[in-house]
Every structure is written in structure tokens, then in C-alpha cells.
């Protein structure tokens, strides 16, 4: 494959000297780190792991490749991630603020490291009291809150494996995850506040457990009273209020020291099939990735006020809210609400009020903010900001420029971080005191991360050739397996078809430009990226097809001004009669709600087209390429000679 057109903006922004002078990593250190990693890969990682992590029992084994691709790191070492994130800071600086909670309605709650450790310990003791043990799975279904951080750390403190389910997922999605993880305990809230509205979460939990019927493994549901509207359903013997759960429990709890390779959490993410994958991370390697990127990419300093806007339900909320910032002892903002409430100035108000220094968000939020009020940041004093970050999808140059100039006052470097649920921490990113920035490029691999672009046969490609983005050597923070499904782990990330199973295949296509900068072009599989969140076309298709009126469905992505990509569905109804007019409109609504209920509101198609059939080849394969063109409203220039029934294209092209 050769690159046809370089759409990239080749402007570069040289880091400002004041920033470079104070940066944790400058060019010289960057080169030294890279050289060390090249010369002795294992020693490089071992030294960093010894320096950055407090080990309960030191490790001797660094990387073990005997069971490749099930690699292990620091496997004979023992540690507690909770100790590393809490106790060690309490020893040095107990009254430092760990969390600044900004609630939806503007209330602020500050929690020191000492207070956070007490809360975590108390909750951990309560979990022990209901017999939660090392290795047990605990499901969290909570709003972005102090309680979510407490529950995750409490599970980790006693060696239980948490699986956090984003509060925007439906009861069906929750039920699937409960079942796959086979969890006995679920921690939730009565509801959540977002944008001035109170929404129930507990009703989804009750529905999920009901859906599971005889298969339900959940024995205890712990419920935080967040909205406290007196309407929350309560099931005696199974449910317990958070406050009653922790009542009279001691606020000290010795951490369980775990093997470095013990699982820390499972986080479900979409793949190219209909069922989500339980990405499993282990403790030591994951923690190391979080700490190094906090120091190198986010240039973490003791007096920073750090804010990552991601919800704890996603990987960004795990690594760059729950674990990374606490591991380095940071003060961070936890924002419960949405950027649009009470006005589109909310982010800028929070930054001004708290003197935020480091602000990490997603391109979709940036685009929405530009659209709603490009001038609004100018009404606020944002001079505390010194570093900006972007994650989740490629950032378009216009959004980059606005973020850089209007939010960052042309003073703050932007770290465009490429990584994935599976990689656990940042893989590609500029280091802010090192490389000049190019809007839209993730620049380079972090020291020690061996990224490359390959062709199908595994040949490493030169500059300006589009290919598959891979990581050629095992790295500490990578996923260890797919929960319950080691075969899927191998076929998804070390596929025979791409690179002969030798490399970690990320699932993105990318190229290197003339300066050796990485540019991500998008997914190579049937995975959509809607507002920085991963959705599987197959999952939405099977959801649509499970509706009683639907015979068949195909889902593709369509470029979207704010969300990056939006869900576009083609549907054939049962009986083959294509609905038109009002009938089509009402069925469209019904199906959108159906998807919202089955998966979650983020998966709802923006638009649905009905046809008598779908365009298929003679062998019966749906021609998705064609559907993508239709979704975009493009002229069809592709060869349709292999299409069995060309007339249906006319139906699908027009919205009725
Ligand atoms: C996919 C991973 C990692 C946190 C959020 C998403 C895309 C992620 C970037 C970026 C271009 C990006 C990739 C990747 N992606 N960051 N900076 N530039 N694309 O995590 O749900 O695991 O999705 O998001 O396609 O494979 P995720």
C-alpha cells in the first residue's frame, strides 16, 4: 500500500523554551532512555520498575516469554497497587488533596490522601465482611464519583478483580458483563446527576439481574444514595445501602500483597464480533505504564492540578483518573457533569476556579465546545494551564489549532496520545519538552515502546507507506489475555494473517511521515469510533436483528462533525415490505430506542435506511464498502457488477 495523499497538516510547533527547561524529559534524556531500551530491553524496564514502584517483594524475573504471546512481567515480584497509590503518599504528605470533586450542580468536595486511604480501607473491610476474596470479581456500575474511585481501590486493596461498567450502558450490556465475569458483588448508586437531570442507575441493575434469571451470580448489591429521591427500589437481603455497608467498619486495612501478574481488572471493550471482550490487565506492568506516562507525557509536577475528563467507566478513566494520577501523588479534578451544563463555559469555569494546570480531554468534546461557543474560553482566566492532552481519535487540525490557541493561549504543548484499552497506557505521544508538534500526529512511541508499521507479511514498512500499526516487542502495560477467552486474545492481537502472529497488532492503520512522525488513519476492523468510544458494527447489527420486526441489518460508520463518526444502519424488515413515510419514521424511532435499551444510548444509530434487501455479492457477502458510500451520500463509483440485485441501491440511497 502506498499513501495516496498526505492530508496531514505539516505545520510544526516547536516546544517553547520555558517549557523545555522545566520538562521532566528533554531531548537528551529522551535519547538516553531510547538508547538504554535499545541496548538492553529487559534491564531498561527492570530499572524503571524498581525506581518507580514500591515492591513488597522485589522481582528477579523481568520479561518471561516462555508462553508467548502470554507474556509476563516482574512475575516473581509482589506489590499492592493500593499501597503505591495511597499509603506511600500518606506517609510523606497525608494532607495533600487527592481529589477535588466537582458535582453536576457546582458543589465541591475535597478529599486528602489520608481521607481517601481511610475511605478505601473502610470499604475494603466491608467487602471482606461479605467474604469477598482475592481473585473474586466485583462489578462496578457507578457514576463518575469519589465513590467509584473508592470502590475500585478497595477491590484492588483486597486483591479482588474489578470490572467497571460505564454508567451509560444498558441493563442488557450490564447483564452480559456480570455473566461473563461471573461476579457475586455489584456496587452501584441509586442514580446519577448529569446536566441538571437525575437519572436512575439502580433500575438498570434490577433489570439486568432480572434478565439473568436463574443464571444470576450476584448475591450482594451495594447502593450509594447519590440522588436520594426516595424512589429507589430496594431488594431485602440482596441490596444494602453504602452507608450501612461501611458502618462500624475499621478505617485501617492492611493491603493484600499480590503477585505482579495477578489480574487487577477486567474492562470490556468492543471487538469485531458481536460479543464484547473482557480485556484483562495485571498489576505491576500496568502500574508502571501509568506512572511513566504521567511523568513523561503529562510532565507531572508536585504542584500540578491535573484534570482528565474521562469517565471511570472507560480505560482512560482507569489509567488517567483512578490509578496513574494517584500513583504519582497528584491532585486531580473529578467532574461529575457534562461540558454543556449549566452553560458551555463549564470546563473553563472549572479550570479557572481550581487553577488547573494539565487538561486531558477528547477531540469530540473539543469540537462540541467550538461549535457551541468558540469564544467562551476568552471570558475566563485560563493562565494556570501549562499542558493540554487529547485522546480517543485523531484530532482534526482545526480543533487542534483552537485548542492550542484559544484554550492553551499558544503557550501549552498538546500531547496527542494514541493508545487503547488493551495497551493500558499511552503508547504513541509527543513528549512535551522533546519533539515539535504537528497537529493531528501522535508523533512517536514512548521510550521503550517499539512501534512500527508493517504489511500483511510482517515486513516493516518505510516512511510514507500505509500499513498496520504494531508493537514489535512485549511491553509491561499490555493486556494479558481476554477473560475466559485466551483463543480470542491470540486471534485478535497476534493474528496469523497479519505479521504471522509475531507482533501485537493494534487494529489501526497508520503511516510514518518524512520526519518519522506517526499518523493514525483509523481502524482496520469493523469497529467504529463514536465520540472516542469504541463500538462494534457487529454488536449493533445483531442487536437490530434481534428486534422482532427486523430480518437483517448492516451497520457502517459515517463521518460526523462532532462525534468523529456516527452510527448508520441499513435495515430489512421481516416480510420484506419496505416501510415508507410515517411507518418508516416510527419504526426508525422504535429501533433507535431498542438499540439504546439493549446496548446504551451511545450506540443508537443516527439514521436508519430501510430496503427490500441489502447489497450483497453473489456469494452473499454484504458489500459494506458500498453502504459506506451511501451513508456518506457519495456518488457510487464502485464496481457493482458483482452485486446480485443492483436496484436496491436506489431504495437505500434515499431517505424516506
Ligand atoms: C482506539 C482505542 C485509549 C483511550 C480511548 C480509546 C483510537 C485512540 C487515538 C489518537 C487517533 C486514537 C484508535 C485506537 N485512538 N487514541 N490519539 N489518535 N486514534 O480507547 O476504546 O480502547 O479505543 O481509539 O483507533 O485503536 P479504546
mmCIF file of N, CA, C and O in Angstrom, residues 63-140:
data_model
loop_
_atom_site.group_PDB
_atom_site.id
_atom_site.type_symbol
_atom_site.label_atom_id
_atom_site.label_comp_id
_atom_site.label_asym_id
_atom_site.label_seq_id
_atom_site.Cartn_x
_atom_site.Cartn_y
_atom_site.Cartn_z
ATOM 1 N N UNK A 63 11.079 -10.073 31.990
ATOM 2 C CA UNK A 63 10.108 -10.470 30.963
ATOM 3 C C UNK A 63 10.209 -11.976 30.762
ATOM 4 O O UNK A 63 11.302 -12.492 30.529
ATOM 5 N N UNK A 64 9.084 -12.653 30.851
ATOM 6 C CA UNK A 64 9.083 -14.084 30.589
ATOM 7 C C UNK A 64 8.276 -14.335 29.315
ATOM 8 O O UNK A 64 7.098 -14.002 29.234
ATOM 9 N N UNK A 65 8.945 -14.914 28.317
ATOM 10 C CA UNK A 65 8.289 -15.101 27.006
ATOM 11 C C UNK A 65 7.985 -16.565 26.729
ATOM 12 O O UNK A 65 7.617 -16.916 25.604
ATOM 13 N N UNK A 66 8.156 -17.401 27.748
ATOM 14 C CA UNK A 66 8.012 -18.844 27.520
ATOM 15 C C UNK A 66 6.643 -19.216 26.964
ATOM 16 O O UNK A 66 6.520 -20.099 26.142
ATOM 17 N N UNK A 67 5.609 -18.519 27.430
ATOM 18 C CA UNK A 67 4.262 -18.878 26.974
ATOM 19 C C UNK A 67 3.728 -17.863 25.968
ATOM 20 O O UNK A 67 2.522 -17.609 25.913
ATOM 21 N N UNK A 68 4.622 -17.247 25.203
ATOM 22 C CA UNK A 68 4.235 -16.211 24.243
ATOM 23 C C UNK A 68 3.010 -16.652 23.440
ATOM 24 O O UNK A 68 2.919 -17.827 23.080
ATOM 25 N N UNK A 69 2.071 -15.760 23.124
ATOM 26 C CA UNK A 69 2.079 -14.330 23.444
ATOM 27 C C UNK A 69 1.499 -13.992 24.827
ATOM 28 O O UNK A 69 1.131 -12.846 25.064
ATOM 29 N N UNK A 70 1.432 -15.000 25.710
ATOM 30 C CA UNK A 70 1.001 -14.703 27.091
ATOM 31 C C UNK A 70 2.241 -14.306 27.889
ATOM 32 O O UNK A 70 2.781 -15.104 28.653
ATOM 33 N N UNK A 71 2.703 -13.095 27.642
ATOM 34 C CA UNK A 71 3.940 -12.627 28.267
ATOM 35 C C UNK A 71 3.690 -12.263 29.724
ATOM 36 O O UNK A 71 2.583 -11.863 30.075
ATOM 37 N N UNK A 72 4.723 -12.394 30.532
ATOM 38 C CA UNK A 72 4.589 -11.907 31.910
ATOM 39 C C UNK A 72 5.740 -10.959 32.217
ATOM 40 O O UNK A 72 6.818 -11.043 31.618
ATOM 41 N N UNK A 73 5.484 -10.064 33.155
ATOM 42 C CA UNK A 73 6.480 -9.076 33.582
ATOM 43 C C UNK A 73 6.609 -9.105 35.104
ATOM 44 O O UNK A 73 5.594 -9.113 35.800
ATOM 45 N N UNK A 74 7.818 -9.081 35.579
ATOM 46 C CA UNK A 74 8.123 -8.962 37.017
ATOM 47 C C UNK A 74 7.366 -10.041 37.815
ATOM 48 O O UNK A 74 6.864 -9.786 38.907
ATOM 49 N N UNK A 75 7.249 -11.249 37.257
ATOM 50 C CA UNK A 75 6.283 -12.225 37.776
ATOM 51 C C UNK A 75 6.570 -12.737 39.182
ATOM 52 O O UNK A 75 5.651 -13.173 39.876
ATOM 53 N N UNK A 76 7.831 -12.694 39.625
ATOM 54 C CA UNK A 76 8.075 -13.153 40.998
ATOM 55 C C UNK A 76 8.066 -11.993 41.997
ATOM 56 O O UNK A 76 8.387 -12.174 43.172
ATOM 57 N N UNK A 77 7.701 -10.805 41.548
ATOM 58 C CA UNK A 77 7.599 -9.654 42.450
ATOM 59 C C UNK A 77 6.219 -9.588 43.083
ATOM 60 O O UNK A 77 5.243 -10.096 42.520
ATOM 61 N N UNK A 78 6.153 -8.964 44.244
ATOM 62 C CA UNK A 78 4.848 -8.761 44.899
ATOM 63 C C UNK A 78 4.664 -7.305 45.263
ATOM 64 O O UNK A 78 5.622 -6.635 45.657
ATOM 65 N N UNK A 79 3.429 -6.843 45.132
ATOM 66 C CA UNK A 79 3.148 -5.438 45.421
ATOM 67 C C UNK A 79 1.663 -5.248 45.686
ATOM 68 O O UNK A 79 0.854 -6.146 45.436
ATOM 69 N N UNK A 80 1.337 -4.046 46.175
ATOM 70 C CA UNK A 80 -0.066 -3.654 46.254
ATOM 71 C C UNK A 80 -0.196 -2.344 45.492
ATOM 72 O O UNK A 80 0.520 -1.379 45.773
ATOM 73 N N UNK A 81 -1.084 -2.311 44.529
ATOM 74 C CA UNK A 81 -1.267 -1.076 43.757
ATOM 75 C C UNK A 81 -1.915 -0.027 44.655
ATOM 76 O O UNK A 81 -1.641 1.170 44.539
ATOM 77 N N UNK A 82 -2.743 -0.471 45.586
ATOM 78 C CA UNK A 82 -3.400 0.443 46.503
ATOM 79 C C UNK A 82 -2.347 1.112 47.392
ATOM 80 O O UNK A 82 -2.366 2.329 47.620
ATOM 81 N N UNK A 83 -1.384 0.337 47.864
ATOM 82 C CA UNK A 83 -0.289 0.887 48.669
ATOM 83 C C UNK A 83 0.486 1.933 47.861
ATOM 84 O O UNK A 83 0.798 3.015 48.347
ATOM 85 N N UNK A 84 0.751 1.601 46.606
ATOM 86 C CA UNK A 84 1.519 2.522 45.761
ATOM 87 C C UNK A 84 0.758 3.811 45.453
ATOM 88 O O UNK A 84 1.361 4.854 45.236
ATOM 89 N N UNK A 85 -0.569 3.717 45.407
ATOM 90 C CA UNK A 85 -1.365 4.901 45.074
ATOM 91 C C UNK A 85 -1.749 5.707 46.313
ATOM 92 O O UNK A 85 -2.057 6.885 46.199
ATOM 93 N N UNK A 86 -1.793 5.067 47.477
ATOM 94 C CA UNK A 86 -2.302 5.761 48.660
ATOM 95 C C UNK A 86 -1.297 5.783 49.808
ATOM 96 O O UNK A 86 -0.759 6.833 50.137
ATOM 97 N N UNK A 87 -1.026 4.639 50.398
ATOM 98 C CA UNK A 87 -0.219 4.597 51.628
ATOM 99 C C UNK A 87 1.109 5.331 51.486
ATOM 100 O O UNK A 87 1.540 6.029 52.401
ATOM 101 N N UNK A 88 1.764 5.146 50.347
ATOM 102 C CA UNK A 88 3.100 5.752 50.258
ATOM 103 C C UNK A 88 3.033 7.273 50.226
ATOM 104 O O UNK A 88 3.958 7.937 50.667
ATOM 105 N N UNK A 89 1.922 7.827 49.738
ATOM 106 C CA UNK A 89 1.790 9.289 49.771
ATOM 107 C C UNK A 89 1.345 9.764 51.153
ATOM 108 O O UNK A 89 1.704 10.857 51.574
ATOM 109 N N UNK A 90 0.548 8.929 51.808
ATOM 110 C CA UNK A 90 0.084 9.303 53.152
ATOM 111 C C UNK A 90 1.287 9.413 54.099
ATOM 112 O O UNK A 90 1.326 10.268 54.969
ATOM 113 N N UNK A 91 2.279 8.557 53.869
ATOM 114 C CA UNK A 91 3.492 8.626 54.691
ATOM 115 C C UNK A 91 4.187 9.976 54.548
ATOM 116 O O UNK A 91 4.677 10.536 55.517
ATOM 117 N N UNK A 92 4.260 10.466 53.313
ATOM 118 C CA UNK A 92 5.025 11.700 53.063
ATOM 119 C C UNK A 92 4.203 12.962 53.206
ATOM 120 O O UNK A 92 4.693 13.983 53.647
ATOM 121 N N UNK A 93 2.965 12.902 52.762
ATOM 122 C CA UNK A 93 2.196 14.135 52.630
ATOM 123 C C UNK A 93 0.703 13.850 52.815
ATOM 124 O O UNK A 93 -0.083 13.960 51.875
ATOM 125 N N UNK A 94 0.313 13.475 54.063
ATOM 126 C CA UNK A 94 -1.055 12.972 54.272
ATOM 127 C C UNK A 94 -2.152 13.969 53.927
ATOM 128 O O UNK A 94 -3.235 13.577 53.499
ATOM 129 N N UNK A 95 -1.855 15.265 54.086
ATOM 130 C CA UNK A 95 -2.929 16.246 53.891
ATOM 131 C C UNK A 95 -2.981 16.832 52.488
ATOM 132 O O UNK A 95 -3.742 17.753 52.224
ATOM 133 N N UNK A 96 -2.189 16.276 51.604
ATOM 134 C CA UNK A 96 -2.286 16.735 50.217
ATOM 135 C C UNK A 96 -3.652 16.330 49.667
ATOM 136 O O UNK A 96 -4.150 15.233 49.936
ATOM 137 N N UNK A 97 -4.254 17.227 48.880
ATOM 138 C CA UNK A 97 -5.554 16.907 48.281
ATOM 139 C C UNK A 97 -5.339 15.894 47.158
ATOM 140 O O UNK A 97 -4.509 16.106 46.270
ATOM 141 N N UNK A 98 -6.082 14.815 47.221
ATOM 142 C CA UNK A 98 -6.025 13.814 46.150
ATOM 143 C C UNK A 98 -7.108 14.115 45.118
ATOM 144 O O UNK A 98 -6.854 14.149 43.917
ATOM 145 N N UNK A 99 -8.332 14.338 45.606
ATOM 146 C CA UNK A 99 -9.467 14.502 44.685
ATOM 147 C C UNK A 99 -10.196 15.808 44.963
ATOM 148 O O UNK A 99 -10.439 16.158 46.128
ATOM 149 N N UNK A 100 -10.517 16.509 43.900
ATOM 150 C CA UNK A 100 -11.421 17.652 44.005
ATOM 151 C C UNK A 100 -12.648 17.264 43.187
ATOM 152 O O UNK A 100 -12.581 17.188 41.962
ATOM 153 N N UNK A 101 -13.710 16.967 43.900
ATOM 154 C CA UNK A 101 -14.919 16.523 43.212
ATOM 155 C C UNK A 101 -15.776 17.735 42.882
ATOM 156 O O UNK A 101 -16.142 18.501 43.773
ATOM 157 N N UNK A 102 -16.057 17.915 41.604
ATOM 158 C CA UNK A 102 -16.935 18.996 41.152
ATOM 159 C C UNK A 102 -18.246 18.336 40.759
ATOM 160 O O UNK A 102 -18.317 17.607 39.776
ATOM 161 N N UNK A 103 -19.283 18.603 41.545
ATOM 162 C CA UNK A 103 -20.530 17.913 41.257
ATOM 163 C C UNK A 103 -21.277 18.624 40.134
ATOM 164 O O UNK A 103 -20.960 19.760 39.778
ATOM 165 N N UNK A 104 -22.258 17.935 39.601
ATOM 166 C CA UNK A 104 -23.055 18.472 38.498
ATOM 167 C C UNK A 104 -23.628 19.847 38.852
ATOM 168 O O UNK A 104 -23.644 20.748 38.024
ATOM 169 N N UNK A 105 -24.052 20.006 40.110
ATOM 170 C CA UNK A 105 -24.686 21.273 40.487
ATOM 171 C C UNK A 105 -23.718 22.305 41.064
ATOM 172 O O UNK A 105 -24.135 23.293 41.662
ATOM 173 N N UNK A 106 -22.422 22.057 40.919
ATOM 174 C CA UNK A 106 -21.454 23.092 41.278
ATOM 175 C C UNK A 106 -20.892 23.002 42.676
ATOM 176 O O UNK A 106 -20.104 23.846 43.086
ATOM 177 N N UNK A 107 -21.249 21.973 43.402
ATOM 178 C CA UNK A 107 -20.714 21.779 44.747
ATOM 179 C C UNK A 107 -19.301 21.170 44.633
ATOM 180 O O UNK A 107 -19.032 20.408 43.699
ATOM 181 N N UNK A 108 -18.429 21.534 45.575
ATOM 182 C CA UNK A 108 -17.068 20.979 45.522
ATOM 183 C C UNK A 108 -16.775 20.189 46.795
ATOM 184 O O UNK A 108 -17.079 20.654 47.894
ATOM 185 N N UNK A 109 -16.201 19.019 46.635
ATOM 186 C CA UNK A 109 -15.777 18.241 47.805
ATOM 187 C C UNK A 109 -14.306 17.890 47.623
ATOM 188 O O UNK A 109 -13.914 17.369 46.563
ATOM 189 N N UNK A 110 -13.492 18.204 48.617
ATOM 190 C CA UNK A 110 -12.071 17.873 48.524
ATOM 191 C C UNK A 110 -11.741 16.697 49.435
ATOM 192 O O UNK A 110 -12.234 16.634 50.561
ATOM 193 N N UNK A 111 -10.924 15.805 48.947
ATOM 194 C CA UNK A 111 -10.546 14.618 49.719
ATOM 195 C C UNK A 111 -9.025 14.533 49.761
ATOM 196 O O UNK A 111 -8.382 14.523 48.702
ATOM 197 N N UNK A 112 -8.449 14.474 50.962
ATOM 198 C CA UNK A 112 -6.982 14.364 51.052
ATOM 199 C C UNK A 112 -6.574 12.903 50.853
ATOM 200 O O UNK A 112 -7.409 11.986 50.921
ATOM 201 N N UNK A 113 -5.268 12.710 50.680
ATOM 202 C CA UNK A 113 -4.767 11.339 50.549
ATOM 203 C C UNK A 113 -5.098 10.514 51.794
ATOM 204 O O UNK A 113 -5.480 9.352 51.709
ATOM 205 N N UNK A 114 -4.966 11.159 52.962
ATOM 206 C CA UNK A 114 -5.245 10.443 54.200
ATOM 207 C C UNK A 114 -6.721 10.034 54.266
ATOM 208 O O UNK A 114 -7.061 8.901 54.626
ATOM 209 N N UNK A 115 -7.596 10.975 53.906
ATOM 210 C CA UNK A 115 -9.031 10.664 53.931
ATOM 211 C C UNK A 115 -9.386 9.593 52.908
ATOM 212 O O UNK A 115 -10.195 8.700 53.175
ATOM 213 N N UNK A 116 -8.746 9.683 51.747
ATOM 214 C CA UNK A 116 -9.042 8.690 50.714
ATOM 215 C C UNK A 116 -8.609 7.300 51.174
ATOM 216 O O UNK A 116 -9.332 6.315 50.992
ATOM 217 N N UNK A 117 -7.437 7.221 51.792
ATOM 218 C CA UNK A 117 -6.971 5.931 52.301
ATOM 219 C C UNK A 117 -7.957 5.372 53.340
ATOM 220 O O UNK A 117 -8.262 4.173 53.324
ATOM 221 N N UNK A 118 -8.470 6.231 54.218
ATOM 222 C CA UNK A 118 -9.446 5.744 55.211
ATOM 223 C C UNK A 118 -10.705 5.229 54.526
ATOM 224 O O UNK A 118 -11.237 4.176 54.883
ATOM 225 N N UNK A 119 -11.191 5.991 53.571
ATOM 226 C CA UNK A 119 -12.422 5.570 52.887
ATOM 227 C C UNK A 119 -12.217 4.231 52.176
ATOM 228 O O UNK A 119 -13.069 3.342 52.224
ATOM 229 N N UNK A 120 -11.075 4.130 51.487
ATOM 230 C CA UNK A 120 -10.776 2.901 50.744
ATOM 231 C C UNK A 120 -10.645 1.731 51.720
ATOM 232 O O UNK A 120 -11.205 0.644 51.496
ATOM 233 N N UNK A 121 -9.938 1.962 52.821
ATOM 234 C CA UNK A 121 -9.712 0.882 53.782
ATOM 235 C C UNK A 121 -11.030 0.429 54.401
ATOM 236 O O UNK A 121 -11.283 -0.768 54.571
ATOM 237 N N UNK A 122 -11.860 1.402 54.734
ATOM 238 C CA UNK A 122 -13.145 1.066 55.342
ATOM 239 C C UNK A 122 -14.019 0.255 54.372
ATOM 240 O O UNK A 122 -14.610 -0.757 54.750
ATOM 241 N N UNK A 123 -14.037 0.691 53.126
ATOM 242 C CA UNK A 123 -14.845 -0.044 52.144
ATOM 243 C C UNK A 123 -14.248 -1.439 51.898
ATOM 244 O O UNK A 123 -14.980 -2.421 51.739
ATOM 245 N N UNK A 124 -12.917 -1.502 51.916
ATOM 246 C CA UNK A 124 -12.247 -2.798 51.731
ATOM 247 C C UNK A 124 -12.627 -3.745 52.872
ATOM 248 O O UNK A 124 -12.924 -4.930 52.646
ATOM 249 N N UNK A 125 -12.658 -3.228 54.095
ATOM 250 C CA UNK A 125 -13.055 -4.062 55.237
ATOM 251 C C UNK A 125 -14.502 -4.529 55.094
ATOM 252 O O UNK A 125 -14.837 -5.662 55.450
ATOM 253 N N UNK A 126 -15.344 -3.658 54.573
ATOM 254 C CA UNK A 126 -16.744 -4.040 54.376
ATOM 255 C C UNK A 126 -16.863 -5.143 53.316
ATOM 256 O O UNK A 126 -17.658 -6.074 53.448
ATOM 257 N N UNK A 127 -16.048 -5.043 52.274
ATOM 258 C CA UNK A 127 -16.065 -6.104 51.244
ATOM 259 C C UNK A 127 -15.611 -7.432 51.852
ATOM 260 O O UNK A 127 -16.186 -8.485 51.588
ATOM 261 N N UNK A 128 -14.586 -7.339 52.702
ATOM 262 C CA UNK A 128 -14.098 -8.565 53.347
ATOM 263 C C UNK A 128 -15.202 -9.180 54.211
ATOM 264 O O UNK A 128 -15.331 -10.398 54.290
ATOM 265 N N UNK A 129 -15.964 -8.290 54.863
ATOM 266 C CA UNK A 129 -17.005 -8.778 55.774
ATOM 267 C C UNK A 129 -18.090 -9.558 55.027
ATOM 268 O O UNK A 129 -18.768 -10.393 55.623
ATOM 269 N N UNK A 130 -18.269 -9.294 53.734
ATOM 270 C CA UNK A 130 -19.225 -10.137 52.991
ATOM 271 C C UNK A 130 -18.469 -11.230 52.226
ATOM 272 O O UNK A 130 -18.960 -11.795 51.252
ATOM 273 N N UNK A 131 -17.224 -11.439 52.664
ATOM 274 C CA UNK A 131 -16.455 -12.576 52.171
ATOM 275 C C UNK A 131 -15.911 -12.431 50.746
ATOM 276 O O UNK A 131 -15.727 -13.418 50.038
ATOM 277 N N UNK A 132 -15.697 -11.191 50.314
ATOM 278 C CA UNK A 132 -15.044 -11.011 49.003
ATOM 279 C C UNK A 132 -13.565 -11.313 49.195
ATOM 280 O O UNK A 132 -12.928 -10.779 50.095
ATOM 281 N N UNK A 133 -13.051 -12.178 48.330
ATOM 282 C CA UNK A 133 -11.668 -12.626 48.496
ATOM 283 C C UNK A 133 -10.840 -12.326 47.251
ATOM 284 O O UNK A 133 -11.365 -12.006 46.189
ATOM 285 N N UNK A 134 -9.546 -12.464 47.441
ATOM 286 C CA UNK A 134 -8.571 -12.361 46.355
ATOM 287 C C UNK A 134 -9.075 -13.117 45.118
ATOM 288 O O UNK A 134 -9.498 -14.276 45.248
ATOM 289 N N UNK A 135 -9.060 -12.475 43.979
ATOM 290 C CA UNK A 135 -9.450 -13.161 42.745
ATOM 291 C C UNK A 135 -10.937 -13.112 42.438
ATOM 292 O O UNK A 135 -11.347 -13.388 41.304
ATOM 293 N N UNK A 136 -11.773 -12.748 43.423
ATOM 294 C CA UNK A 136 -13.216 -12.643 43.144
ATOM 295 C C UNK A 136 -13.466 -11.442 42.245
ATOM 296 O O UNK A 136 -12.772 -10.442 42.330
ATOM 297 N N UNK A 137 -14.512 -11.524 41.438
ATOM 298 C CA UNK A 137 -14.852 -10.394 40.569
ATOM 299 C C UNK A 137 -15.945 -9.535 41.186
ATOM 300 O O UNK A 137 -16.933 -10.058 41.727
ATOM 301 N N UNK A 138 -15.719 -8.238 41.095
ATOM 302 C CA UNK A 138 -16.669 -7.270 41.630
ATOM 303 C C UNK A 138 -17.051 -6.343 40.476
ATOM 304 O O UNK A 138 -16.171 -5.804 39.809
ATOM 305 N N UNK A 139 -18.343 -6.200 40.240
ATOM 306 C CA UNK A 139 -18.785 -5.298 39.157
ATOM 307 C C UNK A 139 -19.098 -3.930 39.751
ATOM 308 O O UNK A 139 -19.763 -3.825 40.782
ATOM 309 N N UNK A 140 -18.625 -2.896 39.075
ATOM 310 C CA UNK A 140 -18.966 -1.537 39.488
ATOM 311 C C UNK A 140 -19.807 -0.902 38.393
ATOM 312 O O UNK A 140 -19.437 -0.961 37.216
#
